[in-house]
Tab-separated table of C-alpha atoms in Angstrom:
chain	number	residue	atom	x	y	z
A	969	MET	CA	105.396	120.518	71.351
A	970	ALA	CA	103.287	120.642	74.500
A	971	ARG	CA	102.720	124.365	73.831
A	972	VAL	CA	101.667	123.609	70.251
A	973	VAL	CA	99.121	121.077	71.506
A	974	ALA	CA	97.937	123.513	74.185
A	975	ALA	CA	97.394	126.102	71.417
A	976	GLY	CA	94.905	123.748	69.805
A	977	VAL	CA	96.926	122.016	67.090
A	978	PRO	CA	96.110	118.292	67.457
A	979	VAL	CA	99.636	116.912	67.079
A	980	TRP	CA	100.006	113.400	68.475
A	981	ARG	CA	103.426	112.535	67.063
A	982	MET	CA	106.340	114.526	65.629
A	983	TYR	CA	109.561	113.336	64.019
A	984	ILE	CA	112.549	115.365	62.831
A	985	GLY	CA	115.391	113.795	60.863
A	986	LEU	CA	118.787	115.517	60.757
A	987	GLN	CA	121.750	114.563	58.570
A	988	LEU	CA	124.995	114.396	60.548
A	989	ILE	CA	128.725	114.649	60.082
A	990	HIS	CA	129.665	111.703	62.261
A	991	PRO	CA	132.108	108.766	61.961
A	992	GLN	CA	129.452	106.129	62.765
A	993	LEU	CA	126.087	107.738	62.028
A	994	GLN	CA	124.545	109.157	58.894
A	995	ALA	CA	121.575	110.793	60.581
A	996	MET	CA	119.791	111.239	63.867
A	997	GLY	CA	116.055	111.158	64.317
A	998	TYR	CA	114.129	112.693	67.217
A	999	LEU	CA	110.672	111.303	67.929
A	1000	TRP	CA	108.116	113.001	70.189
A	1001	ARG	CA	104.806	111.462	71.181
A	1002	ARG	CA	102.198	113.263	73.214
A	1003	GLY	CA	102.726	112.527	76.906
A	1004	GLN	CA	106.105	110.826	76.352
A	1005	PRO	CA	109.745	111.990	76.477
A	1006	VAL	CA	111.633	112.667	73.269
A	1007	GLN	CA	113.324	109.581	71.828
A	1008	SER	CA	116.643	109.777	69.943
A	1009	ILE	CA	116.934	107.354	67.027
A	1010	PRO	CA	120.440	106.961	65.545
A	1011	ARG	CA	120.598	106.110	61.838
A	1012	ALA	CA	123.675	104.176	60.713
A	1013	PHE	CA	125.457	104.644	57.401
A	1014	GLY	CA	123.587	102.869	54.637
A	1015	ILE	CA	120.098	103.668	55.949
A	1016	GLN	CA	119.331	105.269	52.564
A	1017	PHE	CA	119.686	101.853	50.896
A	1018	THR	CA	117.196	100.079	53.155
A	1019	THR	CA	113.446	99.578	52.818
A	1020	ALA	CA	113.005	101.727	55.916
A	1021	TYR	CA	113.988	104.738	53.796
A	1022	ILE	CA	113.381	103.826	50.156
A	1023	GLY	CA	109.905	104.894	49.151
A	1024	SER	CA	109.208	106.497	52.534
A	1025	PRO	CA	107.575	109.903	52.982
A	1026	ILE	CA	110.909	111.143	54.418
A	1027	GLN	CA	112.694	110.235	51.171
A	1028	GLU	CA	109.893	111.823	49.143
A	1029	VAL	CA	110.149	115.101	51.031
A	1030	ARG	CA	113.944	115.216	51.092
A	1031	GLU	CA	114.488	114.387	47.432
A	1032	GLN	CA	111.592	116.387	46.002
A	1033	GLY	CA	111.919	119.306	48.396
A	1034	ARG	CA	108.173	119.642	48.975
A	1035	SER	CA	105.602	118.730	51.594
A	1036	VAL	CA	103.501	115.552	51.472
A	1037	ARG	CA	100.300	114.611	53.224
A	1038	TYR	CA	98.558	111.263	53.652
A	1039	ARG	CA	95.154	110.511	55.082
A	1040	LEU	CA	95.863	107.263	56.899
A	1041	ASP	CA	92.314	105.917	56.658
A	1042	VAL	CA	92.629	105.469	52.876
A	1043	LEU	CA	95.981	103.702	52.634
A	1044	THR	CA	96.575	100.893	50.160
A	1045	ASP	CA	99.204	98.164	49.949
A	1046	GLU	CA	101.222	100.489	47.712
A	1047	HIS	CA	101.862	102.953	50.528
A	1048	HIS	CA	105.071	102.708	52.563
A	1049	LEU	CA	105.195	100.482	55.626
A	1050	VAL	CA	105.867	103.406	57.977
A	1051	LEU	CA	102.471	104.899	57.129
A	1052	HIS	CA	100.755	101.615	57.931
A	1053	GLU	CA	102.693	101.401	61.204
A	1054	VAL	CA	101.670	104.922	62.209
A	1055	LYS	CA	98.065	104.116	61.335
A	1056	ALA	CA	98.212	100.942	63.442
A	1057	GLU	CA	99.355	103.025	66.412
A	1058	GLY	CA	96.315	105.287	66.101
A	1059	GLY	CA	97.349	107.953	63.598
A	1060	THR	CA	94.786	109.398	61.212
A	1061	ASP	CA	96.620	112.079	59.206
A	1062	TYR	CA	100.308	112.402	58.252
A	1063	PHE	CA	101.916	115.679	57.172
A	1064	SER	CA	105.647	116.024	56.391
A	1065	LEU	CA	107.680	118.902	55.026
A	1066	PRO	CA	111.281	120.030	54.517
A	1067	MET	CA	112.967	122.494	56.862
A	1068	HIS	CA	114.851	125.078	54.834
A	1069	ILE	CA	118.127	126.154	56.428
A	1070	ARG	CA	121.204	127.934	55.061
A	1071	ARG	CA	123.545	124.997	55.638
A	1072	ASP	CA	124.482	123.011	52.530
A	1073	GLY	CA	123.646	119.328	52.307
A	1074	PRO	CA	120.500	117.248	52.814
A	1075	MET	CA	117.796	119.319	54.454
A	1076	PRO	CA	116.121	118.335	57.715
A	1077	VAL	CA	112.682	116.765	57.368
A	1078	VAL	CA	109.837	117.128	59.861
A	1079	ALA	CA	106.766	114.886	60.057
A	1080	PHE	CA	103.608	115.476	62.087
A	1081	VAL	CA	100.854	112.963	62.811
A	1082	THR	CA	97.487	113.487	64.487
A	1083	ASP	CA	95.173	110.956	66.059
A	1084	ALA	CA	92.166	113.265	65.791
A	1085	ALA	CA	89.357	111.563	63.879
A	1086	GLU	CA	88.946	114.512	61.498
A	1087	GLY	CA	92.717	114.761	60.869
A	1088	PHE	CA	94.529	118.073	60.440
A	1089	SER	CA	92.576	121.083	59.278
A	1090	GLU	CA	93.987	123.439	56.649
A	1091	THR	CA	94.595	125.913	59.448
A	1092	ASP	CA	96.567	123.240	61.349
A	1093	VAL	CA	98.713	122.568	58.283
A	1094	ALA	CA	99.393	126.302	57.857
A	1095	ASP	CA	100.297	126.643	61.548
A	1096	LEU	CA	102.660	123.646	61.410
A	1097	THR	CA	104.317	125.022	58.272
A	1098	ARG	CA	104.973	128.333	60.036
A	1099	LEU	CA	106.238	126.438	63.073
A	1100	VAL	CA	108.815	124.559	60.985
A	1101	ASP	CA	109.942	127.827	59.395
A	1102	MET	CA	110.483	129.317	62.859
A	1103	MET	CA	112.303	126.193	64.050
A	1104	GLY	CA	114.845	126.481	61.234
A	1105	ALA	CA	117.211	128.938	62.923
A	1106	VAL	CA	117.265	126.984	66.193
A	1107	THR	CA	117.749	123.693	64.359
A	1108	GLU	CA	120.615	125.159	62.340
A	1109	MET	CA	122.313	126.268	65.564
A	1110	HIS	CA	121.856	122.743	66.945
A	1111	ILE	CA	123.378	121.222	63.798
A	1112	GLU	CA	126.358	123.601	63.835
A	1113	HIS	CA	127.010	122.843	67.513
A	1114	SER	CA	126.698	119.104	66.879
A	1115	VAL	CA	129.114	119.248	63.932
A	1116	ALA	CA	131.696	121.238	65.906
A	1117	ASP	CA	131.379	118.906	68.894
A	1118	THR	CA	131.631	115.761	66.773
A	1119	ILE	CA	134.633	116.968	64.757
A	1120	ALA	CA	136.491	118.116	67.867
A	1121	ASN	CA	135.831	114.871	69.738
A	1122	THR	CA	136.575	112.668	66.723
A	1123	TYR	CA	139.887	114.254	65.752
A	1124	LEU	CA	141.105	115.488	69.130
A	1125	GLY	CA	139.451	113.257	71.742
A	1126	ARG	CA	136.678	114.158	74.148
A	1127	GLN	CA	138.742	115.935	76.796
A	1128	VAL	CA	141.013	117.814	74.405
A	1129	GLY	CA	138.098	118.564	72.096
A	1130	GLN	CA	136.148	120.180	74.898
A	1131	ARG	CA	139.181	122.249	75.906
A	1132	ILE	CA	139.392	123.587	72.356
A	1133	LEU	CA	135.656	124.314	72.177
A	1134	ASN	CA	135.888	126.082	75.542
A	1135	GLY	CA	138.454	128.509	74.125
A	1136	ALA	CA	141.936	126.975	74.510
A	1137	ILE	CA	142.890	127.824	70.927
A	1138	ARG	CA	145.733	130.373	71.093
A	1139	ARG	CA	149.266	129.292	70.223
A	1140	GLY	CA	151.200	128.945	73.452
A	1141	ASP	CA	148.102	128.266	75.570
A	1142	GLY	CA	148.938	125.346	77.824
A	1143	GLU	CA	149.152	124.000	81.314
A	1144	GLU	CA	151.263	121.519	83.182
A	1145	ILE	CA	149.508	118.335	84.199
A	1146	ARG	CA	150.593	115.119	85.841
A	1147	ALA	CA	149.634	112.082	83.852
A	1148	VAL	CA	150.369	108.500	82.971
A	1149	LEU	CA	151.741	108.429	79.411
A	1150	TRP	CA	151.034	105.546	77.060
A	1151	PHE	CA	152.784	104.880	73.789
A	1152	SER	CA	152.012	101.748	71.800
A	1153	ASP	CA	153.323	100.768	68.403
A	1154	LEU	CA	153.039	97.946	65.899
A	1155	ARG	CA	156.142	95.891	65.300
A	1156	ASP	CA	157.547	95.439	61.788
A	1157	PHE	CA	155.112	97.957	60.322
A	1158	THR	CA	157.523	98.714	57.494
A	1159	GLY	CA	157.599	95.021	56.623
A	1160	LEU	CA	153.819	94.808	56.776
A	1161	ASN	CA	153.593	97.664	54.282
A	1162	GLU	CA	155.899	95.777	51.930
A	1163	ARG	CA	154.079	92.456	52.215
A	1164	LEU	CA	150.441	93.558	52.303
A	1165	GLN	CA	148.161	95.434	49.957
A	1166	PRO	CA	147.325	99.020	51.066
A	1167	SER	CA	143.719	97.998	51.761
A	1168	GLU	CA	144.940	95.152	54.002
A	1169	VAL	CA	147.270	97.494	55.902
A	1170	LEU	CA	144.430	99.959	56.407
A	1171	GLU	CA	142.134	97.233	57.717
A	1172	LEU	CA	144.825	95.899	60.072
A	1173	LEU	CA	145.578	99.384	61.393
A	1174	ASN	CA	141.931	100.244	61.983
A	1175	ASN	CA	141.283	96.952	63.786
A	1176	TYR	CA	144.366	97.453	65.949
A	1177	PHE	CA	143.511	101.063	66.737
A	1178	GLN	CA	139.957	100.058	67.630
A	1179	LEU	CA	141.117	97.451	70.147
A	1180	VAL	CA	143.578	99.903	71.717
A	1181	GLY	CA	140.961	102.675	71.792
A	1182	ASN	CA	138.368	100.397	73.394
A	1183	ALA	CA	140.785	99.380	76.141
A	1184	LEU	CA	141.906	102.937	76.844
A	1185	ALA	CA	138.343	104.251	77.033
A	1186	ALA	CA	137.292	101.399	79.336
A	1187	HIS	CA	140.007	102.245	81.873
A	1188	GLY	CA	140.107	106.040	81.913
A	1189	GLY	CA	142.591	106.780	79.140
A	1190	GLU	CA	142.196	108.962	76.085
A	1191	ILE	CA	143.975	108.879	72.744
A	1192	LEU	CA	145.905	112.064	72.064
A	1193	LYS	CA	146.944	111.214	68.531
A	1194	PHE	CA	147.856	108.495	66.082
A	1195	VAL	CA	151.484	108.696	65.009
A	1196	GLY	CA	151.741	106.473	61.946
A	1197	ASP	CA	151.096	103.025	63.417
A	1198	GLY	CA	151.571	104.301	66.959
A	1199	VAL	CA	149.087	105.464	69.581
A	1200	MET	CA	149.953	108.248	72.007
A	1201	ALA	CA	147.533	108.377	74.923
A	1202	TYR	CA	147.336	109.650	78.463
A	1203	PHE	CA	145.559	108.975	81.734
A	1204	PRO	CA	145.117	112.259	83.627
A	1205	ALA	CA	146.019	112.286	87.326
A	1206	GLU	CA	145.099	115.709	88.688
A	1207	ASP	CA	146.239	114.743	92.184
A	1208	ALA	CA	149.184	112.503	93.074
A	1209	LEU	CA	146.876	110.662	95.481
A	1210	PHE	CA	145.062	109.215	92.452
A	1211	LEU	CA	148.206	107.842	90.798
A	1212	PRO	CA	147.812	104.285	92.205
A	1213	MET	CA	144.349	104.105	90.647
A	1214	VAL	CA	145.417	105.754	87.402
A	1215	THR	CA	148.438	103.485	86.929
A	1216	ALA	CA	146.236	100.481	87.692
A	1217	GLY	CA	143.871	101.662	84.977
A	1218	ALA	CA	146.757	101.857	82.499
A	1219	LEU	CA	147.895	98.326	83.363
A	1220	ASN	CA	144.353	97.001	83.063
A	1221	ALA	CA	144.077	98.660	79.659
A	1222	ALA	CA	147.351	97.007	78.617
A	1223	ARG	CA	146.076	93.617	79.768
A	1224	GLN	CA	142.851	94.131	77.837
A	1225	VAL	CA	144.748	95.036	74.649
A	1226	ILE	CA	146.967	91.967	75.024
A	1227	GLY	CA	143.967	89.666	75.524
A	1228	ASP	CA	141.926	91.192	72.720
A	1229	ILE	CA	144.782	91.073	70.216
A	1230	GLU	CA	145.574	87.476	71.162
A	1231	ALA	CA	141.961	86.606	70.351
A	1232	ALA	CA	142.113	88.585	67.104
A	1233	ASN	CA	145.362	86.848	66.155
A	1234	GLU	CA	143.748	83.442	66.548
A	1235	ALA	CA	141.153	84.454	63.977
A	1236	ARG	CA	143.810	85.983	61.709
A	1237	ALA	CA	145.956	82.834	61.899
A	1238	ALA	CA	142.962	80.669	61.005
A	1239	GLY	CA	142.451	82.824	57.920
A	1240	GLY	CA	146.123	82.822	56.966
A	1241	ALA	CA	146.552	86.528	57.711
A	1242	GLU	CA	149.559	88.291	59.229
A	1243	LEU	CA	149.580	88.355	63.026
A	1244	VAL	CA	149.543	91.647	64.914
A	1245	ARG	CA	152.552	92.241	67.158
A	1246	PHE	CA	152.964	95.336	69.269
A	1247	GLY	CA	154.594	96.929	72.281
A	1248	ILE	CA	153.418	99.351	74.995
A	1249	GLY	CA	155.509	101.869	76.922
A	1250	LEU	CA	154.219	103.339	80.196
A	1251	HIS	CA	155.627	106.239	82.167
A	1252	VAL	CA	154.346	108.803	84.642
A	1253	GLY	CA	155.409	112.413	84.862
A	1254	THR	CA	154.594	116.062	84.384
A	1255	VAL	CA	153.922	117.251	80.852
A	1256	THR	CA	152.838	120.472	79.195
A	1257	PHE	CA	149.411	120.108	77.672
A	1258	GLY	CA	148.678	122.758	75.051
A	1259	ASN	CA	148.905	124.328	71.598
A	1260	VAL	CA	151.959	124.291	69.362
A	1261	GLY	CA	152.351	125.183	65.704
A	1262	THR	CA	152.112	128.202	63.429
A	1263	GLU	CA	149.862	131.208	63.920
A	1264	ASP	CA	147.082	129.686	61.825
A	1265	ARG	CA	147.758	125.914	62.032
A	1266	LEU	CA	147.933	124.412	65.514
A	1267	ASP	CA	148.240	121.027	67.153
A	1268	PHE	CA	147.029	120.327	70.685
A	1269	THR	CA	149.497	117.910	72.212
A	1270	VAL	CA	151.617	116.990	75.201
A	1271	ILE	CA	155.271	117.955	75.387
A	1272	GLY	CA	157.972	116.977	77.823
A	1273	SER	CA	160.572	114.411	78.713
A	1274	ALA	CA	157.846	112.094	80.040
A	1275	VAL	CA	156.432	111.755	76.521
A	1276	ASN	CA	159.862	110.848	75.147
A	1277	ARG	CA	160.384	108.305	77.927
A	1278	ALA	CA	157.101	106.542	77.108
A	1279	SER	CA	158.128	106.312	73.444
A	1280	ARG	CA	161.613	105.030	74.298
A	1281	LEU	CA	160.142	102.446	76.679
A	1282	GLU	CA	157.901	101.108	73.932
A	1283	GLY	CA	160.915	100.848	71.655
A	1284	LEU	CA	162.592	98.588	74.223
A	1285	THR	CA	159.793	95.996	74.301
A	1286	LYS	CA	161.019	94.112	71.238
A	1287	ALA	CA	164.625	93.878	72.470
A	1288	LEU	CA	163.500	92.624	75.887
A	1289	GLY	CA	160.915	90.216	74.459
A	1290	VAL	CA	157.946	91.644	76.360
A	1291	GLN	CA	154.789	93.481	75.358
A	1292	VAL	CA	154.901	96.098	78.131
A	1293	CYS	CA	157.792	98.175	79.445
A	1294	ALA	CA	157.179	100.569	82.330
A	1295	SER	CA	159.511	102.993	84.046
A	1296	ALA	CA	160.657	102.920	87.664
A	1297	ASP	CA	158.620	106.093	88.212
A	1298	PHE	CA	155.512	104.241	87.036
A	1299	ASN	CA	156.286	101.225	89.221
A	1300	GLU	CA	156.906	103.432	92.268
A	1301	VAL	CA	153.346	104.771	92.317
A	1302	CYS	CA	151.632	101.629	91.040
A	1303	ALA	CA	149.769	99.539	93.608
A	1304	GLN	CA	149.902	96.454	91.392
A	1305	PRO	CA	153.074	94.336	91.590
A	1306	MET	CA	155.355	94.475	88.557
A	1307	LYS	CA	158.376	92.461	87.477
A	1308	SER	CA	161.797	94.096	87.194
A	1309	LEU	CA	163.744	93.503	83.988
A	1310	GLY	CA	166.902	95.101	85.363
A	1311	THR	CA	168.554	98.329	84.248
A	1312	HIS	CA	168.776	99.296	80.597
A	1313	ARG	CA	169.722	102.302	78.536
A	1314	LEU	CA	167.037	104.399	76.856
A	1315	ARG	CA	168.055	106.399	73.812
A	1316	GLY	CA	168.564	110.022	74.796
A	1317	VAL	CA	168.634	109.252	78.538
A	1318	PRO	CA	172.165	109.640	80.007
A	1319	LYS	CA	172.011	106.935	82.688
A	1320	PRO	CA	170.641	103.378	82.636
A	1321	VAL	CA	167.182	103.079	84.165
A	1322	GLU	CA	165.323	100.183	85.738
A	1323	ILE	CA	162.599	98.710	83.557
A	1324	PHE	CA	159.483	96.871	84.716
A	1325	THR	CA	156.887	94.712	82.995
A	1326	LEU	CA	153.756	92.763	83.825
A	1327	PRO	CA	154.316	89.864	86.225
A	1328	ASP	CA	154.331	86.330	84.842
């Protein structure tokens, strides 16, 4: 916009609103003021039902598909609050118009404000209209990139999503990595499905997943996938020297989940709701990280005996009466002290293995 101002168009303020495909946001606004950096303004779901949007020039432009213009020195009480706010900041003339792009869905809306006493001239309005037309192709590219990035990160996780976007999309593409594997699962999920309404099960699952996801993200882990009521996650350890830190991060995440779910269970008990019970299995090993599936339908996942071990360890938590079961391999590289539970058999593993848990 600095170049537009330098060309003689007296723009003081510009706003562009873009509809998103995003799990938390409905739209994103970008606000530029002369002499200031661009400000990003996230718009949560439901913004269209608030007074900030209803009756605003943005709604008028988007729903009627035409430009609007308001001289701010002749506003009345009937005009929308945003126009009065812009006037109070020094604006004199407000011009907003739709940006026509090929993408389906709500169109982007652009608004310009000047603080020049005489407002925008007709030539200024024509220049700004041409500018928005020229911006359309670039904006559409930005939207497409944002959608691809959001979908990849939402459904695959940030690290895996970026691998896919960077080209790791062929069946059989993969690499071996060393990682801490996490598998957590709700207990008695079948019983919960029988006793609760579907909406209650969905709410319980989402709350549980959120607490697990928060803990993993806070300590360096990333969710690979949800498997029914289970969470498969990993903590990458590119170098064995980092394993003490990575395993510590996994244990800290487990402690956070335990504490957060205990707090959530207190609230659930007070409301007469079912308590959440769960187990966590932790193992460390080498896995293959890559694409499996058919030629035209792929899944990016981790494969290897280490993944199976983490799942089997989680399955042992209920029998041993603990919330965390970790392998001897995990304990060997973990700097934090753990408590041995003795040797036990894991399904599919030929010999008994020593199991560890959090200390008392």
